[in-house]
PDB file of C-alpha atoms in Angstrom:
ATOM      1  CA  MET A   1    -117.155  -1.367   1.007  1.00 69.00           C
ATOM      2  CA  LYS A   2    -116.913  -2.446  -2.915  1.00 82.00           C
ATOM      3  CA  PHE A   3    -119.868  -1.770  -5.285  1.00 76.00           C
ATOM      4  CA  LYS A   4    -120.397  -3.798  -8.444  1.00 85.00           C
ATOM      5  CA  MET A   5    -122.792  -2.400 -11.360  1.00 85.00           C
ATOM      6  CA  ILE A   6    -125.002  -5.280 -12.343  1.00 90.00           C
ATOM      7  CA  HIS A   7    -127.469  -3.907 -14.359  1.00 93.00           C
ATOM      8  CA  GLU A   8    -129.432  -0.784 -15.588  1.00 93.00           C
ATOM      9  CA  ASN A   9    -133.133  -0.501 -16.438  1.00 94.00           C
ATOM     10  CA  TYR A  10    -134.974   0.864 -19.244  1.00 94.00           C
ATOM     11  CA  ASN A  11    -138.864   1.004 -19.549  1.00 94.00           C
ATOM     12  CA  VAL A  12    -140.355   0.047 -22.888  1.00 95.00           C
ATOM     13  CA  GLN A  13    -143.782   0.262 -24.515  1.00 94.00           C
ATOM     14  CA  ASP A  14    -143.162  -2.842 -26.820  1.00 95.00           C
ATOM     15  CA  LEU A  15    -141.252  -5.491 -25.172  1.00 96.00           C
ATOM     16  CA  THR A  16    -141.105  -7.301 -28.377  1.00 97.00           C
ATOM     17  CA  ARG A  17    -139.813  -4.615 -30.519  1.00 97.00           C
ATOM     18  CA  SER A  18    -137.186  -4.129 -28.046  1.00 97.00           C
ATOM     19  CA  LEU A  19    -136.047  -7.316 -27.603  1.00 98.00           C
ATOM     20  CA  GLU A  20    -135.750  -7.608 -31.416  1.00 98.00           C
ATOM     21  CA  PHE A  21    -133.984  -4.424 -31.746  1.00 98.00           C
ATOM     22  CA  TYR A  22    -131.254  -5.530 -28.900  1.00 98.00           C
ATOM     23  CA  SER A  23    -130.763  -8.793 -30.219  1.00 98.00           C
ATOM     24  CA  LYS A  24    -130.344  -7.541 -34.146  1.00 98.00           C
ATOM     25  CA  ALA A  25    -128.354  -4.385 -32.927  1.00 98.00           C
ATOM     26  CA  LEU A  26    -125.878  -5.150 -29.949  1.00 97.00           C
ATOM     27  CA  GLY A  27    -126.369  -9.227 -29.906  1.00 97.00           C
ATOM     28  CA  LEU A  28    -127.783  -9.278 -26.549  1.00 98.00           C
ATOM     29  CA  THR A  29    -130.213 -12.057 -25.573  1.00 98.00           C
ATOM     30  CA  GLU A  30    -132.695 -12.779 -22.765  1.00 98.00           C
ATOM     31  CA  LYS A  31    -131.182 -14.286 -19.630  1.00 98.00           C
ATOM     32  CA  ARG A  32    -134.186 -14.308 -17.176  1.00 97.00           C
ATOM     33  CA  ARG A  33    -137.561 -12.769 -17.014  1.00 97.00           C
ATOM     34  CA  LYS A  34    -139.990 -12.064 -14.263  1.00 96.00           C
ATOM     35  CA  THR A  35    -144.170 -11.508 -14.834  1.00 97.00           C
ATOM     36  CA  ALA A  36    -146.299 -10.128 -12.416  1.00 95.00           C
ATOM     37  CA  PRO A  37    -149.161 -12.655 -11.262  1.00 96.00           C
ATOM     38  CA  ASP A  38    -151.596 -10.090 -12.279  1.00 96.00           C
ATOM     39  CA  GLY A  39    -150.082  -9.488 -15.556  1.00 94.00           C
ATOM     40  CA  SER A  40    -149.291  -5.758 -14.544  1.00 95.00           C
ATOM     41  CA  PHE A  41    -145.424  -6.078 -15.424  1.00 95.00           C
ATOM     42  CA  ILE A  42    -143.003  -8.156 -17.293  1.00 97.00           C
ATOM     43  CA  ILE A  43    -139.194  -7.552 -16.413  1.00 97.00           C
ATOM     44  CA  VAL A  44    -136.364  -9.042 -18.970  1.00 98.00           C
ATOM     45  CA  TYR A  45    -132.848  -8.840 -18.373  1.00 97.00           C
ATOM     46  CA  ILE A  46    -130.613  -9.044 -21.300  1.00 98.00           C
ATOM     47  CA  GLY A  47    -126.794  -9.779 -21.947  1.00 98.00           C
ATOM     48  CA  ASN A  48    -124.311 -11.640 -23.717  1.00 97.00           C
ATOM     49  CA  ASP A  49    -121.205 -13.273 -22.795  1.00 95.00           C
ATOM     50  CA  GLU A  50    -118.845 -10.595 -22.926  1.00 93.00           C
ATOM     51  CA  SER A  51    -119.787  -9.264 -19.527  1.00 93.00           C
ATOM     52  CA  GLU A  52    -121.905 -10.043 -16.639  1.00 94.00           C
ATOM     53  CA  PHE A  53    -123.699  -6.568 -16.804  1.00 95.00           C
ATOM     54  CA  GLU A  54    -127.308  -6.750 -17.675  1.00 96.00           C
ATOM     55  CA  LEU A  55    -129.960  -4.236 -19.287  1.00 96.00           C
ATOM     56  CA  GLU A  56    -133.055  -4.776 -17.576  1.00 96.00           C
ATOM     57  CA  LEU A  57    -136.319  -4.252 -19.834  1.00 96.00           C
ATOM     58  CA  THR A  58    -139.503  -3.534 -17.918  1.00 94.00           C
ATOM     59  CA  TRP A  59    -142.943  -3.168 -19.577  1.00 95.00           C
ATOM     60  CA  LEU A  60    -145.849  -1.833 -17.602  1.00 94.00           C
ATOM     61  CA  SER A  61    -149.410  -2.692 -18.552  1.00 93.00           C
ATOM     62  CA  SER A  62    -150.841   0.420 -17.082  1.00 92.00           C
ATOM     63  CA  HIS A  63    -148.366   2.884 -18.534  1.00 88.00           C
ATOM     64  CA  PRO A  64    -150.412   5.149 -20.911  1.00 82.00           C
ATOM     65  CA  GLY A  65    -147.828   5.910 -23.866  1.00 83.00           C
ATOM     66  CA  LYS A  66    -144.275   7.053 -24.849  1.00 83.00           C
ATOM     67  CA  TYR A  67    -141.904   7.239 -21.868  1.00 81.00           C
ATOM     68  CA  ASP A  68    -140.358  10.864 -21.162  1.00 81.00           C
ATOM     69  CA  ILE A  69    -136.498  10.149 -21.251  1.00 77.00           C
ATOM     70  CA  GLY A  70    -135.455  13.761 -20.835  1.00 74.00           C
ATOM     71  CA  GLU A  71    -132.997  15.441 -23.151  1.00 68.00           C
ATOM     72  CA  GLU A  72    -131.205  12.105 -23.807  1.00 64.00           C
ATOM     73  CA  GLU A  73    -128.001  13.280 -22.092  1.00 67.00           C
ATOM     74  CA  PHE A  74    -127.905   9.776 -20.116  1.00 75.00           C
ATOM     75  CA  HIS A  75    -126.832   6.711 -21.860  1.00 85.00           C
ATOM     76  CA  LEU A  76    -125.367   3.349 -21.813  1.00 91.00           C
ATOM     77  CA  ALA A  77    -122.086   2.663 -23.615  1.00 93.00           C
ATOM     78  CA  PHE A  78    -120.838  -0.525 -25.764  1.00 94.00           C
ATOM     79  CA  ARG A  79    -117.331  -1.414 -26.868  1.00 93.00           C
ATOM     80  CA  VAL A  80    -117.090  -3.435 -30.198  1.00 95.00           C
ATOM     81  CA  ASP A  81    -114.444  -5.193 -31.175  1.00 94.00           C
ATOM     82  CA  ASP A  82    -115.144  -4.584 -35.359  1.00 95.00           C
ATOM     83  CA  PHE A  83    -116.264  -1.183 -35.466  1.00 96.00           C
ATOM     84  CA  ASP A  84    -116.766  -0.693 -39.313  1.00 96.00           C
ATOM     85  CA  ALA A  85    -118.994  -3.728 -39.173  1.00 97.00           C
ATOM     86  CA  ALA A  86    -121.128  -2.265 -36.220  1.00 97.00           C
ATOM     87  CA  HIS A  87    -121.352   0.783 -38.088  1.00 97.00           C
ATOM     88  CA  LYS A  88    -122.519  -1.017 -41.378  1.00 98.00           C
ATOM     89  CA  LEU A  89    -125.254  -2.907 -39.280  1.00 97.00           C
ATOM     90  CA  HIS A  90    -126.342  -0.048 -37.648  1.00 98.00           C
ATOM     91  CA  SER A  91    -126.515   2.220 -40.818  1.00 98.00           C
ATOM     92  CA  GLU A  92    -128.505  -0.658 -42.308  1.00 98.00           C
ATOM     93  CA  MET A  93    -131.111  -0.643 -39.632  1.00 98.00           C
ATOM     94  CA  GLY A  94    -131.421   3.117 -39.778  1.00 98.00           C
ATOM     95  CA  CYS A  95    -130.724   3.517 -35.945  1.00 98.00           C
ATOM     96  CA  ILE A  96    -127.651   5.877 -36.153  1.00 98.00           C
ATOM     97  CA  CYS A  97    -128.640   9.047 -34.347  1.00 96.00           C
ATOM     98  CA  PHE A  98    -125.442  10.929 -33.725  1.00 95.00           C
ATOM     99  CA  GLU A  99    -121.833  10.585 -34.838  1.00 97.00           C
ATOM    100  CA  ASN A 100    -118.589  11.867 -33.522  1.00 94.00           C
ATOM    101  CA  PRO A 101    -116.126  11.344 -35.917  1.00 93.00           C
ATOM    102  CA  ALA A 102    -113.269  13.204 -34.018  1.00 91.00           C
ATOM    103  CA  MET A 103    -114.069  11.352 -31.074  1.00 93.00           C
ATOM    104  CA  GLY A 104    -114.512   8.026 -33.125  1.00 95.00           C
ATOM    105  CA  ILE A 105    -117.763   7.103 -31.770  1.00 95.00           C
ATOM    106  CA  TYR A 106    -121.346   7.149 -32.835  1.00 96.00           C
ATOM    107  CA  PHE A 107    -124.815   6.771 -31.069  1.00 95.00           C
ATOM    108  CA  ILE A 108    -127.780   4.465 -31.826  1.00 96.00           C
ATOM    109  CA  GLN A 109    -131.066   4.928 -30.614  1.00 96.00           C
ATOM    110  CA  ASP A 110    -133.496   2.034 -29.552  1.00 95.00           C
ATOM    111  CA  PRO A 111    -137.321   2.277 -30.232  1.00 95.00           C
ATOM    112  CA  ASP A 112    -138.118   3.617 -27.197  1.00 92.00           C
ATOM    113  CA  GLY A 113    -135.675   6.769 -27.682  1.00 92.00           C
ATOM    114  CA  TYR A 114    -132.670   5.580 -25.509  1.00 93.00           C
ATOM    115  CA  TRP A 115    -129.277   6.616 -26.748  1.00 93.00           C
ATOM    116  CA  LEU A 116    -126.471   3.872 -26.730  1.00 93.00           C
ATOM    117  CA  GLU A 117    -122.912   4.648 -27.140  1.00 94.00           C
ATOM    118  CA  ILE A 118    -120.715   2.678 -29.578  1.00 96.00           C
ATOM    119  CA  ILE A 119    -117.021   2.488 -29.185  1.00 95.00           C
ATOM    120  CA  PRO A 120    -114.231   0.843 -30.917  1.00 95.00           C
ATOM    121  CA  THR A 121    -111.724  -1.179 -29.084  1.00 91.00           C
ATOM    122  CA  ARG A 122    -108.495   0.896 -28.788  1.00 85.00           C
TER     123      ARG A 122
END
């Protein structure tokens, strides 16, 4: 039996803001969208041509406010071919939240507080 990872879900407060962040920070674009007939949720799958893996962003109309994402020990990792250019972009965006020079990696934080690891191609 084989299992293939296909997506990970993040719940977001402001879908437009999140889509803009992921597009600018990581080059991810909308692949498809599901909207509840009653308007109670919108699910948008984003990705790029580098992988079949997608990030599922879910907006819930009834959620009262900020999501509790725990201690931020979980994260999604991205390998980048131009680490220096990525670091420059993310520095300019002000979204770098943690750097580990000894490991040669850093993390950015999305508008809802989710951490995303940036790893150079080695």
